[in-house]
mmCIF file of C-alpha atoms in Angstrom:
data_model
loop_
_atom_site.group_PDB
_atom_site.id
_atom_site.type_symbol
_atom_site.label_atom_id
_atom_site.label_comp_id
_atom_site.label_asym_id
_atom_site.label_seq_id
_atom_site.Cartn_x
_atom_site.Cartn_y
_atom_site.Cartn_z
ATOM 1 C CA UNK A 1 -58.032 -50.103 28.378
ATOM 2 C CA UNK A 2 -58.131 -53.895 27.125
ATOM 3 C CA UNK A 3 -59.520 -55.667 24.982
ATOM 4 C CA UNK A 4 -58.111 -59.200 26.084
ATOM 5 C CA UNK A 5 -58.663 -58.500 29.748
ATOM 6 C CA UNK A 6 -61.638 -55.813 29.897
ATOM 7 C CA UNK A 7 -61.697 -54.071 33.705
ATOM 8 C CA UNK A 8 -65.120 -52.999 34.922
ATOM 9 C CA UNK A 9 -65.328 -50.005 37.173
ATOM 10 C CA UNK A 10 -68.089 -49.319 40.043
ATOM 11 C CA UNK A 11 -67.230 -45.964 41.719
ATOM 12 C CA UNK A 12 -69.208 -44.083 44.400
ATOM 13 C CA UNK A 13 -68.731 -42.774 48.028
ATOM 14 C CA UNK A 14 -69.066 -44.827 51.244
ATOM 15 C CA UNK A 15 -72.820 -45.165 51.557
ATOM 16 C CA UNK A 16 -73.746 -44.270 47.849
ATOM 17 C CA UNK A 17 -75.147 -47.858 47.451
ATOM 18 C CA UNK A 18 -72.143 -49.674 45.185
ATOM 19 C CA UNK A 19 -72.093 -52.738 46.989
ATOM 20 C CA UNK A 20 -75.666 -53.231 46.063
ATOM 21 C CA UNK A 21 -74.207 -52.409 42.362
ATOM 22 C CA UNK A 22 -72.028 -55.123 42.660
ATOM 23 C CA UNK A 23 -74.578 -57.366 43.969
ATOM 24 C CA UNK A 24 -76.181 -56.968 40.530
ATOM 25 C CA UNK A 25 -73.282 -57.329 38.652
ATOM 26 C CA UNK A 26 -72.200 -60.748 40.418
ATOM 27 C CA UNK A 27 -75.444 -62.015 39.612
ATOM 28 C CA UNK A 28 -75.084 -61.582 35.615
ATOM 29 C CA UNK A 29 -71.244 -62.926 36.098
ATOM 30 C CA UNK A 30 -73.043 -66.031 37.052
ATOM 31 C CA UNK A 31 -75.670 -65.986 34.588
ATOM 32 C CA UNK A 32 -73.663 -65.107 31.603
ATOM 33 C CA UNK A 33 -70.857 -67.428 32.655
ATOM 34 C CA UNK A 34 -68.327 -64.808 33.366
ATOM 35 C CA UNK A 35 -65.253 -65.504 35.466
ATOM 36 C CA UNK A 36 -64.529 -62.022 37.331
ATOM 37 C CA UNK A 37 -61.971 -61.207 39.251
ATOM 38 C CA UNK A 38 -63.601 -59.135 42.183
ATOM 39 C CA UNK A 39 -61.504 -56.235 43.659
ATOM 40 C CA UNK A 40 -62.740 -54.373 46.442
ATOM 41 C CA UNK A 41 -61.876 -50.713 46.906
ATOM 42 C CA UNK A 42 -61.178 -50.175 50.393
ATOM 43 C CA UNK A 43 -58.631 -52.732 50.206
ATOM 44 C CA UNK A 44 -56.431 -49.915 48.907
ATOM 45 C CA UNK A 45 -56.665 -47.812 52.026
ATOM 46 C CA UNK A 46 -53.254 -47.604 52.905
ATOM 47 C CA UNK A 47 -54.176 -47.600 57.123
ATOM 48 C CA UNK A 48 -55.822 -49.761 59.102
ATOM 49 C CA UNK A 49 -58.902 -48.622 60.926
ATOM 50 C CA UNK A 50 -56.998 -47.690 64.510
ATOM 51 C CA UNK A 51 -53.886 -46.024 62.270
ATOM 52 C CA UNK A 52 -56.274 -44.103 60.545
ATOM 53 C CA UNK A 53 -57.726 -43.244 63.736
ATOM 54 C CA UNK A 54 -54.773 -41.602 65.492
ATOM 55 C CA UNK A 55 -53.859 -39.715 62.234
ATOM 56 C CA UNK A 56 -57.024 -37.749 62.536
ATOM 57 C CA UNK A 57 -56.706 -37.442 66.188
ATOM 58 C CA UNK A 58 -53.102 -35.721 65.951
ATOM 59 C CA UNK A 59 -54.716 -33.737 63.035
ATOM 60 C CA UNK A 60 -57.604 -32.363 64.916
ATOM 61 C CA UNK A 61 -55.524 -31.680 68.233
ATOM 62 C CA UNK A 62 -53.234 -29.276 66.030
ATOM 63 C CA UNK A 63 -56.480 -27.467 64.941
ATOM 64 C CA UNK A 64 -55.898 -29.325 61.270
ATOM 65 C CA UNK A 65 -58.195 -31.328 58.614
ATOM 66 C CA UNK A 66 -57.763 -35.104 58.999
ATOM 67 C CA UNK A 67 -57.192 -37.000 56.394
ATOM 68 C CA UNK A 68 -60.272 -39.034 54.824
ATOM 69 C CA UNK A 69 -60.786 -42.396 52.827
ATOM 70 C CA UNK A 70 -61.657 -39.963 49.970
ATOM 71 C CA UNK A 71 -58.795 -38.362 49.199
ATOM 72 C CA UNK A 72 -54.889 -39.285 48.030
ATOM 73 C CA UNK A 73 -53.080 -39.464 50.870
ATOM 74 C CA UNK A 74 -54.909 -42.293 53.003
ATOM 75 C CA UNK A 75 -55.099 -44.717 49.838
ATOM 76 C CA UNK A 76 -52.556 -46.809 47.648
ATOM 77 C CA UNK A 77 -53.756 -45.036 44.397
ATOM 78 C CA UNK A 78 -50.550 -45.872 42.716
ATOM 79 C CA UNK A 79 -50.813 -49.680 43.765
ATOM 80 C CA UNK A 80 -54.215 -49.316 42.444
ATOM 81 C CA UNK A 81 -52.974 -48.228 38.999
ATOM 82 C CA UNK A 82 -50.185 -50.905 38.992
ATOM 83 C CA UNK A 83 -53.421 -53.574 39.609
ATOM 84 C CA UNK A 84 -55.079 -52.091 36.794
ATOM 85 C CA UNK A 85 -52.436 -51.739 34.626
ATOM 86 C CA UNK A 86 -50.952 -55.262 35.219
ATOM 87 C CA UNK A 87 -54.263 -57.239 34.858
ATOM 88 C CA UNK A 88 -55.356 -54.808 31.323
ATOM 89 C CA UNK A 89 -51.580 -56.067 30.313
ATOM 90 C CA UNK A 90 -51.674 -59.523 30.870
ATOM 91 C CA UNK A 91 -54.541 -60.614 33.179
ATOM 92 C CA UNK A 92 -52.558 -60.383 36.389
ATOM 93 C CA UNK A 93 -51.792 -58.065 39.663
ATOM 94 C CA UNK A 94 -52.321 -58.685 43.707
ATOM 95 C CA UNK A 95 -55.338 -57.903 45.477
ATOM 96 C CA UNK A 96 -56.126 -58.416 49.569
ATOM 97 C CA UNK A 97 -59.631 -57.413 51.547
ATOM 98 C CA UNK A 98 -59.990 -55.194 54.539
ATOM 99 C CA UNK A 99 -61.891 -56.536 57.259
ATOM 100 C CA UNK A 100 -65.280 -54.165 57.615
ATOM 101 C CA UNK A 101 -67.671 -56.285 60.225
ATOM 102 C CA UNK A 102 -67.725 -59.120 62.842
ATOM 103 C CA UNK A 103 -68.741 -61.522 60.068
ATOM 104 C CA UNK A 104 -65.212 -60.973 57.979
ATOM 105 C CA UNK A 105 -63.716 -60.348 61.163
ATOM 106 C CA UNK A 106 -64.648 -64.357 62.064
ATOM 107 C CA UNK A 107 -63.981 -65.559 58.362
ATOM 108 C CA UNK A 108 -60.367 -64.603 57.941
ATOM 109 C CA UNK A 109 -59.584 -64.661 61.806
ATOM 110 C CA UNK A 110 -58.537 -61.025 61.903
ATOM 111 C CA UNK A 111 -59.574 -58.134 63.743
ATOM 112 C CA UNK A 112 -61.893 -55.675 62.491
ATOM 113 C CA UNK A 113 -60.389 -52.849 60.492
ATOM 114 C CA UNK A 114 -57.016 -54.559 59.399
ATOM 115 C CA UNK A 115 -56.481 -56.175 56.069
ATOM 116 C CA UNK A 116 -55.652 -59.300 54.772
ATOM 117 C CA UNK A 117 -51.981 -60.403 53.106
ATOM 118 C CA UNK A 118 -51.625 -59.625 49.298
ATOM 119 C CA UNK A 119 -52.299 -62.615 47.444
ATOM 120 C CA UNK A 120 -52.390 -63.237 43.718
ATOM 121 C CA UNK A 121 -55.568 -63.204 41.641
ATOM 122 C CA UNK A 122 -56.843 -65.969 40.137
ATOM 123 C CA UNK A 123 -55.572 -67.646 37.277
ATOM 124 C CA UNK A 124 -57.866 -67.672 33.963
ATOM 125 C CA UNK A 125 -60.042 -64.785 34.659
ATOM 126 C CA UNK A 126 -62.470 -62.999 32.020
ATOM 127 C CA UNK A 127 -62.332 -59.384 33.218
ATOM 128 C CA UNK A 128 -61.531 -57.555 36.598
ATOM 129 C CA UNK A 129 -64.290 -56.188 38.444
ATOM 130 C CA UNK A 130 -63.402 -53.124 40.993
ATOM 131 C CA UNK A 131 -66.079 -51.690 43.448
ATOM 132 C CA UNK A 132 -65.233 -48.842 45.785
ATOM 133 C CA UNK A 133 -64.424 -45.088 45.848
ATOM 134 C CA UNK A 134 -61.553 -44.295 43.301
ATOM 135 C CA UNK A 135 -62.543 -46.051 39.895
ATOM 136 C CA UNK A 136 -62.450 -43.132 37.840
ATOM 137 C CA UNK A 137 -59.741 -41.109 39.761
ATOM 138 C CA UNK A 138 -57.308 -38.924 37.834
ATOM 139 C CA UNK A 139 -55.122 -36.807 40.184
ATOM 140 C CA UNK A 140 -51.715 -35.065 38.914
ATOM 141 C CA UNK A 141 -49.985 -38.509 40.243
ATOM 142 C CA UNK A 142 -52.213 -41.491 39.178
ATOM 143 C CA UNK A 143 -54.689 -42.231 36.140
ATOM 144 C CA UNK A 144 -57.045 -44.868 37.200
ATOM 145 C CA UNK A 145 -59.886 -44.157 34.624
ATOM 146 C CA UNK A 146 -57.872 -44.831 31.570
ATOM 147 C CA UNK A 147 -57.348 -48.356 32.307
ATOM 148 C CA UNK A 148 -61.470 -48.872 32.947
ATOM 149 C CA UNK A 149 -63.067 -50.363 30.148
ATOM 150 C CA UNK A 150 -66.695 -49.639 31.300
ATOM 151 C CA UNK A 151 -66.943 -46.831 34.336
ATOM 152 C CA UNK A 152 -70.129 -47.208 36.145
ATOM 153 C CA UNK A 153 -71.028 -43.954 38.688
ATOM 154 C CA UNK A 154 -73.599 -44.221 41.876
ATOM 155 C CA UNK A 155 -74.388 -41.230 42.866
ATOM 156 C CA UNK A 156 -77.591 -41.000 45.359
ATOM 157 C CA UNK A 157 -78.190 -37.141 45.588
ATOM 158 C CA UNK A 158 -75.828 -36.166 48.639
ATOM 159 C CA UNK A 159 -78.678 -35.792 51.539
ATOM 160 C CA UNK A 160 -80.178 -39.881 50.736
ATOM 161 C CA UNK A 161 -76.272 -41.063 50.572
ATOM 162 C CA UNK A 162 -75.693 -39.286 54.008
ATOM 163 C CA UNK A 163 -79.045 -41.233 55.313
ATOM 164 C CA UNK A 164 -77.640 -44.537 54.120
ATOM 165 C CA UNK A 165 -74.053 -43.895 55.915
ATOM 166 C CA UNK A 166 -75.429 -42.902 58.646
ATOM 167 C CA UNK A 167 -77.737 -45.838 58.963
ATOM 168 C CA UNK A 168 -75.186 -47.843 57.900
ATOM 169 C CA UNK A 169 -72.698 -47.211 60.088
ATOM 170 C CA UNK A 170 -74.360 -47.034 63.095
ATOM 171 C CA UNK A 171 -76.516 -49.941 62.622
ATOM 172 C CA UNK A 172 -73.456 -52.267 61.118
ATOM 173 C CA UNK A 173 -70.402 -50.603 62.144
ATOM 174 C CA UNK A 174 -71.191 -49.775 65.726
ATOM 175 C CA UNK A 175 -70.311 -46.113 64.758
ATOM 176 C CA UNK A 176 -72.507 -43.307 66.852
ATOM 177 C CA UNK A 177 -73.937 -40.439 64.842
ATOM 178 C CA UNK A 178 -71.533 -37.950 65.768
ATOM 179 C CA UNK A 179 -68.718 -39.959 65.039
ATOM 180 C CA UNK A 180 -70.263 -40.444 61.418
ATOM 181 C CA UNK A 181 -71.443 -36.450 61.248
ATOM 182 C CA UNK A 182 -67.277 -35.775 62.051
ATOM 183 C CA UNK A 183 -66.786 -38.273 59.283
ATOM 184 C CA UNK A 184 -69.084 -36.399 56.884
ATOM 185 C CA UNK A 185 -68.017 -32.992 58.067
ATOM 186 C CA UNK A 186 -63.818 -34.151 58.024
ATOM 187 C CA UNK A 187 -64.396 -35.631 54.063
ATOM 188 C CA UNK A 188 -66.025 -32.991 52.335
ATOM 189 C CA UNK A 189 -62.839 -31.595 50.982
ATOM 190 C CA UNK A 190 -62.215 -34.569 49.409
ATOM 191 C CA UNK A 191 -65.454 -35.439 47.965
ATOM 192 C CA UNK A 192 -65.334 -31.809 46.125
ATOM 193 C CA UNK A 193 -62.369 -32.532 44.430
ATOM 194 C CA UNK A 194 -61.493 -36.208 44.230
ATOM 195 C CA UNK A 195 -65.269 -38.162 44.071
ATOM 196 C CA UNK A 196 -67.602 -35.692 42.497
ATOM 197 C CA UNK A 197 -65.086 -35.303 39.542
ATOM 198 C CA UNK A 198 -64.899 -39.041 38.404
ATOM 199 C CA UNK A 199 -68.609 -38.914 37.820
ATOM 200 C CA UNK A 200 -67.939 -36.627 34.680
ATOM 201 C CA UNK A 201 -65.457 -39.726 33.410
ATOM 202 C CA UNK A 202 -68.267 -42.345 34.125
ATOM 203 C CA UNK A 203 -69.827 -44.124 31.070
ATOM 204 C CA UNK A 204 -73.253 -44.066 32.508
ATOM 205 C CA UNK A 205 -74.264 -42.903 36.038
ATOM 206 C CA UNK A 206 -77.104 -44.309 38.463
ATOM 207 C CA UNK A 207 -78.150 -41.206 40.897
ATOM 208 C CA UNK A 208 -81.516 -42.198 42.840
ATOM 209 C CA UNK A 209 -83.636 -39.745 43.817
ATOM 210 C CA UNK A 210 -85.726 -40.154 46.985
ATOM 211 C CA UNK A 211 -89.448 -38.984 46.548
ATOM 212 C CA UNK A 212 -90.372 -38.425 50.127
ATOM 213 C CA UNK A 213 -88.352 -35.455 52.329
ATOM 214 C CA UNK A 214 -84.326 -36.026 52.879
ATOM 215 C CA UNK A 215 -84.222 -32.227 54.092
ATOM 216 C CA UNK A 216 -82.626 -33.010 57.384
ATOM 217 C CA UNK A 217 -80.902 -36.498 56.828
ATOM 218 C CA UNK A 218 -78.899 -36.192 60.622
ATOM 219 C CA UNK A 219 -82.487 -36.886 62.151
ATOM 220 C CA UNK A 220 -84.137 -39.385 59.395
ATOM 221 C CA UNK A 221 -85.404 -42.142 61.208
ATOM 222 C CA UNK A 222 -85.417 -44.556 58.214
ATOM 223 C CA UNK A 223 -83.432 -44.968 54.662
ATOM 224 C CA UNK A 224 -85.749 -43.896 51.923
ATOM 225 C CA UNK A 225 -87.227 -47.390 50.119
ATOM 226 C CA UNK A 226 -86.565 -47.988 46.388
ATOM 227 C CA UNK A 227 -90.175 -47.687 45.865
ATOM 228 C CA UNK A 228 -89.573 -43.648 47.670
ATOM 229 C CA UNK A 229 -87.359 -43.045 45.171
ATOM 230 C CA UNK A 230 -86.558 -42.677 41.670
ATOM 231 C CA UNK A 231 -83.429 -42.817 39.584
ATOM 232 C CA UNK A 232 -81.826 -41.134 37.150
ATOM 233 C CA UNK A 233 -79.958 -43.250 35.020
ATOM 234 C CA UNK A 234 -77.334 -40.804 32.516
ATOM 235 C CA UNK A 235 -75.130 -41.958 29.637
ATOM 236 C CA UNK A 236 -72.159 -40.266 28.474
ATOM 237 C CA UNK A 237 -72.530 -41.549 25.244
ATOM 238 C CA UNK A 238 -76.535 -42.182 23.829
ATOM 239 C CA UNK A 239 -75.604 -43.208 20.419
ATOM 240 C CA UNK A 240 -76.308 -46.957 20.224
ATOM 241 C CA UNK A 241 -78.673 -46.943 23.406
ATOM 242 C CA UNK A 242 -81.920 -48.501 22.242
ATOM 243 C CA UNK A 243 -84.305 -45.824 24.881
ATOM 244 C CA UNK A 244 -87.832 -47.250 22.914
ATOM 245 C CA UNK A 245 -86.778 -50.693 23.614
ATOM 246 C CA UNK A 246 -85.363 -49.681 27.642
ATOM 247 C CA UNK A 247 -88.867 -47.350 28.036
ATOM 248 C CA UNK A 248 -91.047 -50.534 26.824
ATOM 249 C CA UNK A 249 -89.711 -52.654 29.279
ATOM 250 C CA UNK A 250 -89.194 -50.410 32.345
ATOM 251 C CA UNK A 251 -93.103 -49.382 33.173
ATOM 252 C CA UNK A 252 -93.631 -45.737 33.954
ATOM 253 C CA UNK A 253 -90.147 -44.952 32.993
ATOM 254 C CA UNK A 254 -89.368 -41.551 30.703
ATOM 255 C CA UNK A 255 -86.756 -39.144 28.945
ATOM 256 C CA UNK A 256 -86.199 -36.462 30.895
ATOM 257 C CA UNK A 257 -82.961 -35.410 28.450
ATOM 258 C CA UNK A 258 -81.691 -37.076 25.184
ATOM 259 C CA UNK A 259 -78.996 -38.933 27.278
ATOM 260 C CA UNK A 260 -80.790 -39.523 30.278
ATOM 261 C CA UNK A 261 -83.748 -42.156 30.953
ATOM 262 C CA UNK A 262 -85.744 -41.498 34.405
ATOM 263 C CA UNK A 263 -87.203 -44.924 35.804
ATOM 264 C CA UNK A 264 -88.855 -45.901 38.875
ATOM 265 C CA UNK A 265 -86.440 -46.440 41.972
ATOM 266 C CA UNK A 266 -88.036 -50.123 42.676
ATOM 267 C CA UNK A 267 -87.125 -51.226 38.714
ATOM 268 C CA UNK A 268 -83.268 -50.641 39.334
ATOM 269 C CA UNK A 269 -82.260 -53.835 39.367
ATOM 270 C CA UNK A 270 -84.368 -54.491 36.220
ATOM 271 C CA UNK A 271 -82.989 -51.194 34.686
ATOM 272 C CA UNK A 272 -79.378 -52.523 35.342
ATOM 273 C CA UNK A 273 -79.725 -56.082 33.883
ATOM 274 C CA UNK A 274 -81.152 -54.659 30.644
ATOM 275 C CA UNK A 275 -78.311 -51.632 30.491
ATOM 276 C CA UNK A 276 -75.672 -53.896 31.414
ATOM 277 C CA UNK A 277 -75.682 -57.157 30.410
ATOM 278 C CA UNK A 278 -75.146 -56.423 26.546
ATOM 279 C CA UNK A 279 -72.558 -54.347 27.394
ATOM 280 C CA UNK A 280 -70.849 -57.043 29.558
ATOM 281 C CA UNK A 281 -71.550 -59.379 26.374
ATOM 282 C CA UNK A 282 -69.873 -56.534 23.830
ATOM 283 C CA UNK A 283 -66.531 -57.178 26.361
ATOM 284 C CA UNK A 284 -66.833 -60.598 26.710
ATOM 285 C CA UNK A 285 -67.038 -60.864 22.484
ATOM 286 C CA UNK A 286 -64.214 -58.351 22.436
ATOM 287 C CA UNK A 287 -62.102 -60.512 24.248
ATOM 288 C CA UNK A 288 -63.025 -63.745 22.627
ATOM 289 C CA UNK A 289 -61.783 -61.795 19.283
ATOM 290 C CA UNK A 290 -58.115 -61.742 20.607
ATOM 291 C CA UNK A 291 -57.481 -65.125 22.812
#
């Protein structure tokens, strides 16, 4: 951890919903005048989309487990920690993108499913901001958590996060559904032991909970609204949380635990700006204290 360069840590599996996390985070950046340096997770994979590809392939023809985006050995954890380490250190590191869609594809003149060339980050940042699947990772070879100033977990309960990949990637990524049910099926190893863990290192963890039936998400027609939903909203730490002040504001919102405030799935975004934004403003004060 930092307190001249804070990091801030979105983690979550594909389809859990962090890039509409981040979405909400950019906008208070902008509002609160913070210059973040944005890293994206899956720029870490350590294959491109056709490599990765052919490794499961030669896995699966010798009766084997392929490997998945969710576990060790098809990401650059240790680069990952380096990033971390070097930016908490002294505000700098190397990030690049992967190309996900036609749209990227077009923007960086690349084909889909490759990355981009390391570059530099910027120069005079406030804080790193890393969305993607390995945020709070600790394995026996990397620590990734301990450089995280503030860990953020979104966590969807597993049936709605299946819905949303599924939607997602067949809608967006041109996947079929069996291709993303082998997906689901090949990565459950991994999510057991390398995604559901980091949600017990998360300082406070979104999990929405749909409100209408997710019992067979391989034949959902439709992703579950916000306003189907509600979400559970759990911090590690209550002790300076002001819950009157967060239960005034969010209507129809309870305790269901002394850690743990319950609010409707349509006031997330509200929910999030209140949570967040002082603790953004506790880092960016922080910081101020030591430049």
């Amino acid at each position: 951890m930092s307190m001249k360069h804070p990091i801030i840590a979105v983690t979550g599996s594909s389809g859990a919903g962090t890039t509409t996390v981040k979405h909400t985070f950019e906008a208070i950046f902008q509002r609160e005048s913070v210059n973040a340096a944005i890293v994206e997770g899956d720029s870490f994979h350590r294959y491109t989309r056709a490599e990765m590809k052919a490794l499961i392939e030669d896995a699966e023809r010798t009766h084997l487990r392929g490997i998945s985006h969710f576990g060790p050995e098809a990401n650059l954890l240790a680069e990952l920690e380096s990033l971390l380490r070097a930016y908490g250190e002294s505000a700098t590191g190397r990030r690049r993108y992967y190309i996900h869609n036609e749209a990227e594809s077009m923007r960086w003149n690349l084909p889909m499913g490759t990355f981009t060339e390391w570059e530099d980050l910027p120069v005079g940042t406030d804080c790193l901001f890393y969305e993607g699947l390995h945020g709070a990772l600790v394995t026996d070879e990397v620590d990734v958590a301990r450089h995280v100033d503030l860990l953020i977990g979104v966590v969807p309960i597993i049936n709605l996060e299946w819905i949303q990949k599924l939607h997602r990637d067949t809608k967006l990524r041109g996947y079929t559904a069996e291709a993303v049910q082998d997906t689901i099926l090949r990565r459950m190893h991994d999510y057991v032991h390398h995604i559901v863990p980091q949600f017990a290192r998360t300082h406070i963890n979104f999990q929405r909970v749909p409100v209408v039936d997710t019992s067979n998400p391989f034949i959902a027609t439709s992703v579950p609204t916000q306003d189907e939903s509600m979400v559970v909203i759990r911090f590690k730490d209550p002790r300076g949380v002001d819950f009157p002040y967060l239960l005034r504001m969010i209507h129809d919102a309870f305790m269901s635990r002394a850690n743990t405030i319950v609010i409707p799935g349509g006031k997330l975004d509200l929910a999030m700006q209140l949570i967040l934004t002082p603790l953004i403003w506790k880092l960016m004060e922080r910081r101020r204290q030591w430049v």
